[in-house]
C-alpha cells in the first residue's frame, strides 16, 4: 500500500462542525493509502488534542485571531516542507487561502479546497471574510477541485465567481458506529442535566450565534409549553448563558425549562437521549453535521429550509421556513402526537438515510477518489 500524505490546512481547531469533521475524517483516512496531517493557522484548540490523541501530526503557524502577519505566513513554507505532503487540502476560507498560497510557494502539490459555509447574504459576513471570498473566487480556477458539503453552497459560491468546473459535492459524513441509538441514553441525559424524567426533550448543538437563531428555538419551546406539552429545551454549546437563549427564556417565563450546559465532549452519548432535535437556524447553514449526527442516533430532526437541510432530512414534512417558530412548533406537535412506535420508526428512518447516504465511510471514499483525481491531473501537467 502506497502511503501518501495530505496536509489539511484549517483556520483553527476549536470546537466546531468542520473541525470535528476533519478529526473524524483524519481517523477514517488512516485505513486508506493516504494519511492526514493538519496545519492549524492559529494555535490549535481542543480538537487539536483530539487529533493528536488519534496519532495525527498537528503543526501551527501560531497566527493571532485578529491579526494575520507576514511573519506567520513566513512559517507556511517550512510547515509544508516538514509535512512532506503530496496534496494540500484547505478547510474553510482561511485554510483554502493558506493552501493556495502554499502551492504558489511550492508548486508540486495539487490544491483541493473545502467549502463548509453557505452565503445567503454577503452583507452579513465580516469585512475580512468578504475580502477573502472575493479573492478566492479569482483564484478558484487554479485549484484541482472545490469540494462543497452542500449543493446550495456550491450554487451560491459559483454565483460569486467560483469556477463551476471545479465543483465536487461531498456531504458531511457521520461515524454511524459512534452516533447510534443507545438504550441508556435517556437516563444518562436526564441525570446529567437534572431534567425531570417525564419531559419531552428537544435538543440543539451549536455555539451562540445570530445565524443559529436560538431565540427562535426558545420561542418554539415556549409555544409548545403553552399548548400543554411537557417540554424541555437543551442547547449544548458555548455562549448561551451570556446572551440570546437564556434571556429569551427568562422573558417568556420558561427559564426552568431550558438547559444550556456549554460545550460538551460526550455528544454521541447524549444525543440518543433526545426526543427530538430542532435546528432553528435563520441562515448560514450548508449541511449541518449536528442534524446528521442526531439522525444517526435515531432522533427525529425538525429543521429550517436553509442550505441543504431539506435534502439531509429527506422529508418535507419536517422542514419549516426560517424564522417561523410557530410553523416549527406545528411540525413538532405532529411528531409528538405520534404513537411511540411510529415516532421511533420516524427516527430510525432518519438513521437509515444517514447510514446509506451520509456515513463517514462514504465521505472518506469520495475524498480518496478526489485525491486520486487531483494527483492524476497534477501528474499530467508535470509530464506535459
mmCIF file of C-alpha atoms in Angstrom:
data_model
loop_
_atom_site.group_PDB
_atom_site.id
_atom_site.type_symbol
_atom_site.label_atom_id
_atom_site.label_comp_id
_atom_site.label_asym_id
_atom_site.label_seq_id
_atom_site.Cartn_x
_atom_site.Cartn_y
_atom_site.Cartn_z
ATOM 1 C CA UNK A 1 0.000 0.000 0.000
ATOM 2 C CA UNK A 2 1.402 3.384 -1.025
ATOM 3 C CA UNK A 3 1.190 5.858 1.868
ATOM 4 C CA UNK A 4 0.680 9.380 0.579
ATOM 5 C CA UNK A 5 0.389 12.432 2.794
ATOM 6 C CA UNK A 6 -2.341 15.085 2.705
ATOM 7 C CA UNK A 7 -1.747 18.363 4.565
ATOM 8 C CA UNK A 8 -5.081 19.725 5.783
ATOM 9 C CA UNK A 9 -4.900 23.498 6.294
ATOM 10 C CA UNK A 10 -7.558 24.876 8.640
ATOM 11 C CA UNK A 11 -8.083 28.194 10.443
ATOM 12 C CA UNK A 12 -8.078 26.740 13.943
ATOM 13 C CA UNK A 13 -9.052 23.679 15.909
ATOM 14 C CA UNK A 14 -11.596 24.982 18.370
ATOM 15 C CA UNK A 15 -14.929 23.230 18.824
ATOM 16 C CA UNK A 16 -16.984 23.371 15.615
ATOM 17 C CA UNK A 17 -18.631 21.203 12.993
ATOM 18 C CA UNK A 18 -15.901 21.481 10.341
ATOM 19 C CA UNK A 19 -13.166 20.953 12.934
ATOM 20 C CA UNK A 20 -14.761 17.753 14.245
ATOM 21 C CA UNK A 21 -15.436 16.666 10.675
ATOM 22 C CA UNK A 22 -11.698 16.962 9.979
ATOM 23 C CA UNK A 23 -10.823 14.999 13.133
ATOM 24 C CA UNK A 24 -13.119 12.114 12.226
ATOM 25 C CA UNK A 25 -12.056 12.180 8.596
ATOM 26 C CA UNK A 26 -8.377 12.044 9.538
ATOM 27 C CA UNK A 27 -9.050 8.975 11.664
ATOM 28 C CA UNK A 28 -11.053 7.323 8.889
ATOM 29 C CA UNK A 29 -8.439 8.148 6.232
ATOM 30 C CA UNK A 30 -5.871 6.020 8.071
ATOM 31 C CA UNK A 31 -7.478 2.919 6.579
ATOM 32 C CA UNK A 32 -6.608 4.040 3.035
ATOM 33 C CA UNK A 33 -3.344 4.630 1.171
ATOM 34 C CA UNK A 34 -3.476 8.287 2.226
ATOM 35 C CA UNK A 35 -2.739 9.678 5.650
ATOM 36 C CA UNK A 36 -3.643 13.056 7.091
ATOM 37 C CA UNK A 37 -1.516 15.767 8.624
ATOM 38 C CA UNK A 38 -3.001 19.026 9.888
ATOM 39 C CA UNK A 39 -1.760 22.612 9.767
ATOM 40 C CA UNK A 40 -3.697 24.990 12.017
ATOM 41 C CA UNK A 41 -3.207 28.652 11.146
ATOM 42 C CA UNK A 42 -3.953 29.681 14.734
ATOM 43 C CA UNK A 43 -2.865 27.931 17.906
ATOM 44 C CA UNK A 44 -4.704 24.576 17.995
ATOM 45 C CA UNK A 45 -7.740 24.390 20.268
ATOM 46 C CA UNK A 46 -9.391 21.331 21.873
ATOM 47 C CA UNK A 47 -9.868 19.492 18.576
ATOM 48 C CA UNK A 48 -6.096 19.623 18.150
ATOM 49 C CA UNK A 49 -5.781 17.332 21.163
ATOM 50 C CA UNK A 50 -8.392 15.007 19.665
ATOM 51 C CA UNK A 51 -6.292 14.777 16.508
ATOM 52 C CA UNK A 52 -3.013 14.232 18.344
ATOM 53 C CA UNK A 53 -4.534 11.543 20.558
ATOM 54 C CA UNK A 54 -5.527 9.762 17.351
ATOM 55 C CA UNK A 55 -1.937 9.841 16.092
ATOM 56 C CA UNK A 56 -2.372 12.741 13.629
ATOM 57 C CA UNK A 57 0.523 15.189 13.352
ATOM 58 C CA UNK A 58 -0.607 18.769 14.042
ATOM 59 C CA UNK A 59 1.516 21.807 13.198
ATOM 60 C CA UNK A 60 0.622 25.501 13.560
ATOM 61 C CA UNK A 61 1.564 28.903 12.136
ATOM 62 C CA UNK A 62 0.650 30.498 15.519
ATOM 63 C CA UNK A 63 -1.355 33.300 13.908
ATOM 64 C CA UNK A 64 -3.215 35.741 16.142
ATOM 65 C CA UNK A 65 -7.027 35.535 15.745
ATOM 66 C CA UNK A 66 -7.402 39.187 14.747
ATOM 67 C CA UNK A 67 -4.028 39.954 13.169
ATOM 68 C CA UNK A 68 -2.659 37.771 10.360
ATOM 69 C CA UNK A 69 1.023 38.678 9.976
ATOM 70 C CA UNK A 70 3.706 38.315 7.337
ATOM 71 C CA UNK A 71 5.834 36.583 9.960
ATOM 72 C CA UNK A 72 3.147 33.914 10.397
ATOM 73 C CA UNK A 73 2.869 33.419 6.638
ATOM 74 C CA UNK A 74 6.661 33.164 6.548
ATOM 75 C CA UNK A 75 6.242 29.965 8.567
ATOM 76 C CA UNK A 76 3.953 28.485 5.890
ATOM 77 C CA UNK A 77 6.591 27.130 3.507
ATOM 78 C CA UNK A 78 8.669 25.407 6.226
ATOM 79 C CA UNK A 79 5.478 23.838 7.610
ATOM 80 C CA UNK A 80 4.542 22.468 4.192
ATOM 81 C CA UNK A 81 8.046 21.097 3.638
ATOM 82 C CA UNK A 82 8.040 19.439 7.078
ATOM 83 C CA UNK A 83 4.786 17.697 6.231
ATOM 84 C CA UNK A 84 6.210 16.008 3.132
ATOM 85 C CA UNK A 85 2.718 16.176 1.670
ATOM 86 C CA UNK A 86 1.641 15.240 -1.830
ATOM 87 C CA UNK A 87 -1.670 17.149 -1.627
ATOM 88 C CA UNK A 88 -2.704 20.412 0.043
ATOM 89 C CA UNK A 89 -6.302 20.336 1.294
ATOM 90 C CA UNK A 90 -7.810 23.619 2.507
ATOM 91 C CA UNK A 91 -10.670 23.666 5.010
ATOM 92 C CA UNK A 92 -12.875 26.783 5.117
ATOM 93 C CA UNK A 93 -11.955 30.142 3.657
ATOM 94 C CA UNK A 94 -8.744 30.953 5.518
ATOM 95 C CA UNK A 95 -7.488 27.386 5.221
ATOM 96 C CA UNK A 96 -8.208 27.434 1.482
ATOM 97 C CA UNK A 97 -6.263 30.670 1.123
ATOM 98 C CA UNK A 98 -3.305 29.245 3.046
ATOM 99 C CA UNK A 99 -3.280 26.066 0.931
ATOM 100 C CA UNK A 100 -3.240 28.089 -2.287
ATOM 101 C CA UNK A 101 -0.541 30.457 -1.060
ATOM 102 C CA UNK A 102 1.477 27.397 -0.091
ATOM 103 C CA UNK A 103 1.018 25.989 -3.583
ATOM 104 C CA UNK A 104 2.272 29.224 -5.134
ATOM 105 C CA UNK A 105 5.365 28.926 -2.968
ATOM 106 C CA UNK A 106 5.941 25.273 -3.802
ATOM 107 C CA UNK A 107 4.122 24.271 -6.986
ATOM 108 C CA UNK A 108 4.446 20.499 -6.799
ATOM 109 C CA UNK A 109 1.291 19.760 -4.830
ATOM 110 C CA UNK A 110 -2.257 19.951 -6.209
ATOM 111 C CA UNK A 111 -4.659 22.013 -4.088
ATOM 112 C CA UNK A 112 -8.141 20.942 -3.037
ATOM 113 C CA UNK A 113 -10.491 23.385 -1.316
ATOM 114 C CA UNK A 114 -13.348 22.539 1.025
ATOM 115 C CA UNK A 115 -16.267 24.949 1.492
ATOM 116 C CA UNK A 116 -18.304 24.365 4.666
ATOM 117 C CA UNK A 117 -20.339 27.563 4.669
ATOM 118 C CA UNK A 118 -23.311 28.965 2.808
ATOM 119 C CA UNK A 119 -23.608 32.654 1.956
ATOM 120 C CA UNK A 120 -27.215 33.765 1.699
ATOM 121 C CA UNK A 121 -26.274 37.434 2.044
ATOM 122 C CA UNK A 122 -22.703 38.739 1.702
ATOM 123 C CA UNK A 123 -23.565 41.814 3.777
ATOM 124 C CA UNK A 124 -23.883 39.574 6.848
ATOM 125 C CA UNK A 125 -20.274 38.449 6.528
ATOM 126 C CA UNK A 126 -17.367 40.249 8.193
ATOM 127 C CA UNK A 127 -15.344 42.619 6.015
ATOM 128 C CA UNK A 128 -12.264 40.363 6.077
ATOM 129 C CA UNK A 129 -14.379 37.301 5.191
ATOM 130 C CA UNK A 130 -15.961 39.142 2.252
ATOM 131 C CA UNK A 131 -12.497 40.162 1.059
ATOM 132 C CA UNK A 132 -11.189 36.597 1.261
ATOM 133 C CA UNK A 133 -14.258 35.171 -0.527
ATOM 134 C CA UNK A 134 -13.738 37.593 -3.430
ATOM 135 C CA UNK A 135 -10.030 36.772 -3.593
ATOM 136 C CA UNK A 136 -10.756 33.036 -3.558
ATOM 137 C CA UNK A 137 -13.230 33.448 -6.407
ATOM 138 C CA UNK A 138 -10.419 34.903 -8.555
ATOM 139 C CA UNK A 139 -8.051 32.088 -7.529
ATOM 140 C CA UNK A 140 -10.545 29.225 -7.808
ATOM 141 C CA UNK A 141 -9.654 28.108 -11.342
ATOM 142 C CA UNK A 142 -6.128 27.253 -10.128
ATOM 143 C CA UNK A 143 -7.385 24.517 -7.794
ATOM 144 C CA UNK A 144 -7.616 20.823 -8.637
ATOM 145 C CA UNK A 145 -11.129 20.748 -7.180
ATOM 146 C CA UNK A 146 -13.501 22.587 -4.850
ATOM 147 C CA UNK A 147 -15.376 20.259 -2.505
ATOM 148 C CA UNK A 148 -18.687 21.647 -1.230
ATOM 149 C CA UNK A 149 -20.568 19.928 1.571
ATOM 150 C CA UNK A 150 -23.811 21.416 0.209
ATOM 151 C CA UNK A 151 -25.350 21.818 -3.240
ATOM 152 C CA UNK A 152 -26.877 25.138 -2.187
ATOM 153 C CA UNK A 153 -23.449 26.359 -1.075
ATOM 154 C CA UNK A 154 -21.944 25.378 -4.441
ATOM 155 C CA UNK A 155 -24.600 27.374 -6.299
ATOM 156 C CA UNK A 156 -24.057 30.398 -4.055
ATOM 157 C CA UNK A 157 -20.285 30.424 -4.445
ATOM 158 C CA UNK A 158 -20.406 29.908 -8.193
ATOM 159 C CA UNK A 159 -22.754 32.895 -8.426
ATOM 160 C CA UNK A 160 -19.943 34.886 -6.726
ATOM 161 C CA UNK A 161 -17.362 33.800 -9.305
ATOM 162 C CA UNK A 162 -16.048 30.429 -8.079
ATOM 163 C CA UNK A 163 -15.119 28.201 -11.022
ATOM 164 C CA UNK A 164 -18.041 25.801 -11.698
ATOM 165 C CA UNK A 165 -15.681 23.402 -13.468
ATOM 166 C CA UNK A 166 -14.061 22.648 -10.102
ATOM 167 C CA UNK A 167 -17.297 21.664 -8.332
ATOM 168 C CA UNK A 168 -17.443 18.407 -6.351
ATOM 169 C CA UNK A 169 -20.273 17.761 -3.872
ATOM 170 C CA UNK A 170 -19.239 15.714 -0.819
ATOM 171 C CA UNK A 171 -21.806 15.985 2.003
ATOM 172 C CA UNK A 172 -20.543 15.770 5.574
ATOM 173 C CA UNK A 173 -20.147 12.248 6.931
ATOM 174 C CA UNK A 174 -21.145 10.710 10.260
ATOM 175 C CA UNK A 175 -19.497 7.842 12.105
ATOM 176 C CA UNK A 176 -22.650 5.749 12.434
ATOM 177 C CA UNK A 177 -20.983 3.350 14.875
ATOM 178 C CA UNK A 178 -20.191 6.221 17.234
ATOM 179 C CA UNK A 179 -23.503 8.033 16.681
ATOM 180 C CA UNK A 180 -26.167 5.374 17.174
ATOM 181 C CA UNK A 181 -29.206 4.633 19.323
ATOM 182 C CA UNK A 182 -28.303 3.773 22.931
ATOM 183 C CA UNK A 183 -30.734 2.174 25.367
ATOM 184 C CA UNK A 184 -29.315 4.015 28.390
ATOM 185 C CA UNK A 185 -29.062 7.454 26.744
ATOM 186 C CA UNK A 186 -32.352 8.814 28.085
ATOM 187 C CA UNK A 187 -31.485 8.018 31.701
ATOM 188 C CA UNK A 188 -27.997 9.451 31.260
ATOM 189 C CA UNK A 189 -29.303 12.671 29.710
ATOM 190 C CA UNK A 190 -31.868 13.386 32.431
ATOM 191 C CA UNK A 191 -29.386 12.560 35.188
ATOM 192 C CA UNK A 192 -26.544 14.692 33.797
ATOM 193 C CA UNK A 193 -28.680 17.801 33.368
ATOM 194 C CA UNK A 194 -31.251 17.268 36.117
ATOM 195 C CA UNK A 195 -34.203 17.150 33.726
ATOM 196 C CA UNK A 196 -37.442 15.660 35.125
ATOM 197 C CA UNK A 197 -37.821 12.187 33.648
ATOM 198 C CA UNK A 198 -41.248 12.707 32.076
ATOM 199 C CA UNK A 199 -40.409 15.733 29.948
ATOM 200 C CA UNK A 200 -40.070 15.661 26.161
ATOM 201 C CA UNK A 201 -36.523 16.854 25.494
ATOM 202 C CA UNK A 202 -35.856 18.996 22.426
ATOM 203 C CA UNK A 203 -32.163 19.490 21.715
ATOM 204 C CA UNK A 204 -29.713 21.515 19.679
ATOM 205 C CA UNK A 205 -25.899 21.512 19.470
ATOM 206 C CA UNK A 206 -24.327 24.812 18.388
ATOM 207 C CA UNK A 207 -22.486 27.821 19.712
ATOM 208 C CA UNK A 208 -24.392 31.042 20.328
ATOM 209 C CA UNK A 209 -24.534 32.979 17.047
ATOM 210 C CA UNK A 210 -27.292 35.089 15.441
ATOM 211 C CA UNK A 211 -27.445 32.812 12.375
ATOM 212 C CA UNK A 212 -28.340 29.847 14.629
ATOM 213 C CA UNK A 213 -31.462 31.738 15.759
ATOM 214 C CA UNK A 214 -31.647 30.196 19.215
ATOM 215 C CA UNK A 215 -34.194 32.867 20.045
ATOM 216 C CA UNK A 216 -36.474 31.036 17.596
ATOM 217 C CA UNK A 217 -35.625 27.732 19.308
ATOM 218 C CA UNK A 218 -36.794 29.123 22.660
ATOM 219 C CA UNK A 219 -39.926 30.681 21.155
ATOM 220 C CA UNK A 220 -40.842 27.309 19.638
ATOM 221 C CA UNK A 221 -40.291 25.699 23.043
ATOM 222 C CA UNK A 222 -42.496 28.329 24.706
ATOM 223 C CA UNK A 223 -45.288 27.845 22.188
ATOM 224 C CA UNK A 224 -45.329 24.074 22.789
ATOM 225 C CA UNK A 225 -45.344 24.562 26.571
ATOM 226 C CA UNK A 226 -48.274 26.963 26.377
ATOM 227 C CA UNK A 227 -50.162 24.402 24.311
ATOM 228 C CA UNK A 228 -49.799 21.843 27.079
ATOM 229 C CA UNK A 229 -46.721 19.849 26.024
ATOM 230 C CA UNK A 230 -44.358 18.975 28.885
ATOM 231 C CA UNK A 231 -41.225 20.030 27.015
ATOM 232 C CA UNK A 232 -37.655 20.863 27.980
ATOM 233 C CA UNK A 233 -35.012 22.509 25.795
ATOM 234 C CA UNK A 234 -31.331 21.547 25.796
ATOM 235 C CA UNK A 235 -28.793 23.669 23.874
ATOM 236 C CA UNK A 236 -25.217 22.353 24.053
ATOM 237 C CA UNK A 237 -22.553 24.854 23.004
ATOM 238 C CA UNK A 238 -20.659 27.935 24.064
ATOM 239 C CA UNK A 239 -22.105 31.333 24.870
ATOM 240 C CA UNK A 240 -25.736 30.668 25.726
ATOM 241 C CA UNK A 241 -25.615 31.771 29.355
ATOM 242 C CA UNK A 242 -24.412 35.243 28.396
ATOM 243 C CA UNK A 243 -26.970 36.129 25.746
ATOM 244 C CA UNK A 244 -29.798 35.106 23.488
ATOM 245 C CA UNK A 245 -31.411 31.858 24.542
ATOM 246 C CA UNK A 246 -31.349 32.334 28.317
ATOM 247 C CA UNK A 247 -32.576 35.916 28.249
ATOM 248 C CA UNK A 248 -35.461 34.986 25.940
ATOM 249 C CA UNK A 249 -36.331 32.023 28.170
ATOM 250 C CA UNK A 250 -36.492 34.329 31.187
ATOM 251 C CA UNK A 251 -38.625 36.824 29.294
ATOM 252 C CA UNK A 252 -41.040 34.052 28.284
ATOM 253 C CA UNK A 253 -41.084 32.619 31.828
ATOM 254 C CA UNK A 254 -39.680 29.215 30.839
ATOM 255 C CA UNK A 255 -36.189 29.608 32.269
ATOM 256 C CA UNK A 256 -36.614 26.368 34.248
ATOM 257 C CA UNK A 257 -37.356 24.505 31.015
ATOM 258 C CA UNK A 258 -34.085 25.302 29.278
ATOM 259 C CA UNK A 259 -30.651 23.811 29.978
ATOM 260 C CA UNK A 260 -27.545 25.465 28.499
ATOM 261 C CA UNK A 261 -24.551 23.485 29.809
ATOM 262 C CA UNK A 262 -21.922 24.877 27.446
ATOM 263 C CA UNK A 263 -19.626 22.759 25.251
ATOM 264 C CA UNK A 264 -19.507 19.009 25.866
ATOM 265 C CA UNK A 265 -17.274 16.216 24.575
ATOM 266 C CA UNK A 266 -19.761 13.378 25.157
ATOM 267 C CA UNK A 267 -22.223 14.309 22.405
ATOM 268 C CA UNK A 268 -22.510 10.740 20.993
ATOM 269 C CA UNK A 269 -23.710 9.527 24.417
ATOM 270 C CA UNK A 270 -26.154 12.427 24.899
ATOM 271 C CA UNK A 271 -27.856 12.842 21.510
ATOM 272 C CA UNK A 272 -29.688 9.469 21.542
ATOM 273 C CA UNK A 273 -31.481 10.559 24.733
ATOM 274 C CA UNK A 274 -33.332 13.372 22.967
ATOM 275 C CA UNK A 275 -36.947 13.074 21.890
ATOM 276 C CA UNK A 276 -36.358 15.485 19.003
ATOM 277 C CA UNK A 277 -33.565 17.579 17.507
ATOM 278 C CA UNK A 278 -34.528 21.100 16.447
ATOM 279 C CA UNK A 279 -32.439 23.203 14.049
ATOM 280 C CA UNK A 280 -33.818 26.751 14.100
ATOM 281 C CA UNK A 281 -31.116 28.438 12.005
ATOM 282 C CA UNK A 282 -32.090 31.541 10.046
ATOM 283 C CA UNK A 283 -29.210 31.441 7.548
ATOM 284 C CA UNK A 284 -25.609 30.297 7.119
ATOM 285 C CA UNK A 285 -26.088 26.527 7.281
ATOM 286 C CA UNK A 286 -24.691 24.399 4.476
ATOM 287 C CA UNK A 287 -25.010 20.766 5.599
ATOM 288 C CA UNK A 288 -25.279 20.821 9.424
ATOM 289 C CA UNK A 289 -23.340 17.936 10.903
ATOM 290 C CA UNK A 290 -25.250 18.104 14.199
ATOM 291 C CA UNK A 291 -28.514 17.281 12.417
ATOM 292 C CA UNK A 292 -26.964 14.289 10.644
ATOM 293 C CA UNK A 293 -25.477 13.064 13.939
ATOM 294 C CA UNK A 294 -28.854 13.289 15.696
ATOM 295 C CA UNK A 295 -30.494 11.399 12.833
ATOM 296 C CA UNK A 296 -27.815 8.696 13.055
ATOM 297 C CA UNK A 297 -28.788 8.319 16.710
ATOM 298 C CA UNK A 298 -32.380 7.595 15.685
ATOM 299 C CA UNK A 299 -33.668 11.001 16.817
ATOM 300 C CA UNK A 300 -36.293 12.732 14.624
ATOM 301 C CA UNK A 301 -34.975 16.088 13.346
ATOM 302 C CA UNK A 302 -37.042 19.168 12.519
ATOM 303 C CA UNK A 303 -35.145 21.801 10.527
ATOM 304 C CA UNK A 304 -35.475 25.123 8.755
ATOM 305 C CA UNK A 305 -35.188 25.355 4.989
ATOM 306 C CA UNK A 306 -31.612 26.668 4.889
ATOM 307 C CA UNK A 307 -28.680 25.204 2.977
ATOM 308 C CA UNK A 308 -29.228 21.525 2.218
ATOM 309 C CA UNK A 309 -31.206 20.785 5.392
ATOM 310 C CA UNK A 310 -34.228 19.639 3.386
ATOM 311 C CA UNK A 311 -32.095 17.214 1.378
ATOM 312 C CA UNK A 312 -30.459 15.951 4.559
ATOM 313 C CA UNK A 313 -33.672 15.038 6.386
ATOM 314 C CA UNK A 314 -35.305 13.819 3.161
ATOM 315 C CA UNK A 315 -38.819 14.529 4.432
ATOM 316 C CA UNK A 316 -40.527 17.834 3.557
ATOM 317 C CA UNK A 317 -42.959 17.363 6.461
ATOM 318 C CA UNK A 318 -40.052 18.030 8.836
ATOM 319 C CA UNK A 319 -38.921 21.298 7.175
ATOM 320 C CA UNK A 320 -40.174 24.818 8.029
ATOM 321 C CA UNK A 321 -39.323 28.244 6.674
ATOM 322 C CA UNK A 322 -36.621 30.130 8.612
ATOM 323 C CA UNK A 323 -37.693 32.444 11.446
ATOM 324 C CA UNK A 324 -41.070 30.726 11.765
ATOM 325 C CA UNK A 325 -41.214 29.286 15.313
ATOM 326 C CA UNK A 326 -44.985 28.731 15.114
ATOM 327 C CA UNK A 327 -44.509 26.619 11.985
ATOM 328 C CA UNK A 328 -41.767 24.597 13.675
ATOM 329 C CA UNK A 329 -43.980 24.136 16.738
ATOM 330 C CA UNK A 330 -46.746 22.783 14.489
ATOM 331 C CA UNK A 331 -44.364 20.211 12.976
ATOM 332 C CA UNK A 332 -43.114 19.162 16.410
ATOM 333 C CA UNK A 333 -46.699 18.756 17.636
ATOM 334 C CA UNK A 334 -47.339 16.299 14.821
ATOM 335 C CA UNK A 335 -44.206 14.340 15.746
ATOM 336 C CA UNK A 336 -45.013 14.281 19.471
ATOM 337 C CA UNK A 337 -48.622 13.256 18.774
ATOM 338 C CA UNK A 338 -47.441 10.090 17.023
ATOM 339 C CA UNK A 339 -47.682 6.876 18.973
ATOM 340 C CA UNK A 340 -44.333 5.711 20.435
ATOM 341 C CA UNK A 341 -43.923 3.035 17.752
ATOM 342 C CA UNK A 342 -44.453 5.473 14.881
ATOM 343 C CA UNK A 343 -42.195 8.096 16.443
ATOM 344 C CA UNK A 344 -39.418 5.525 16.809
ATOM 345 C CA UNK A 345 -39.952 4.420 13.207
ATOM 346 C CA UNK A 346 -39.594 8.047 12.076
ATOM 347 C CA UNK A 347 -36.286 8.327 13.921
ATOM 348 C CA UNK A 348 -34.973 5.034 12.580
ATOM 349 C CA UNK A 349 -35.898 6.045 9.024
ATOM 350 C CA UNK A 350 -33.652 9.079 9.539
ATOM 351 C CA UNK A 351 -30.829 6.853 10.752
ATOM 352 C CA UNK A 352 -31.208 4.595 7.715
ATOM 353 C CA UNK A 353 -30.978 7.643 5.448
ATOM 354 C CA UNK A 354 -27.716 8.784 7.077
ATOM 355 C CA UNK A 355 -26.181 5.298 7.040
ATOM 356 C CA UNK A 356 -26.987 4.906 3.346
ATOM 357 C CA UNK A 357 -26.054 8.371 2.106
ATOM 358 C CA UNK A 358 -24.014 10.340 4.660
ATOM 359 C CA UNK A 359 -21.713 7.974 6.542
ATOM 360 C CA UNK A 360 -18.063 8.712 7.271
ATOM 361 C CA UNK A 361 -17.232 5.656 5.158
ATOM 362 C CA UNK A 362 -18.820 7.221 2.064
ATOM 363 C CA UNK A 363 -17.287 10.602 2.914
ATOM 364 C CA UNK A 364 -13.823 9.037 3.030
ATOM 365 C CA UNK A 365 -14.327 7.039 -0.165
ATOM 366 C CA UNK A 366 -15.371 10.184 -2.030
ATOM 367 C CA UNK A 367 -12.298 12.061 -0.795
ATOM 368 C CA UNK A 368 -9.944 9.230 -1.760
ATOM 369 C CA UNK A 369 -11.423 9.365 -5.272
ATOM 370 C CA UNK A 370 -10.968 13.147 -5.260
ATOM 371 C CA UNK A 371 -7.336 12.867 -4.164
ATOM 372 C CA UNK A 372 -6.596 10.270 -6.841
ATOM 373 C CA UNK A 373 -8.136 12.576 -9.447
ATOM 374 C CA UNK A 374 -6.115 15.552 -8.177
ATOM 375 C CA UNK A 375 -2.853 13.619 -8.279
ATOM 376 C CA UNK A 376 -3.608 12.238 -11.755
ATOM 377 C CA UNK A 377 -4.236 15.772 -13.025
ATOM 378 C CA UNK A 378 -1.030 17.013 -11.413
ATOM 379 C CA UNK A 379 0.979 14.210 -12.991
ATOM 380 C CA UNK A 380 -0.463 15.029 -16.425
ATOM 381 C CA UNK A 381 0.576 18.678 -16.019
ATOM 382 C CA UNK A 382 4.127 17.720 -14.949
ATOM 383 C CA UNK A 383 4.602 15.372 -17.901
ATOM 384 C CA UNK A 384 3.214 17.841 -20.466
#
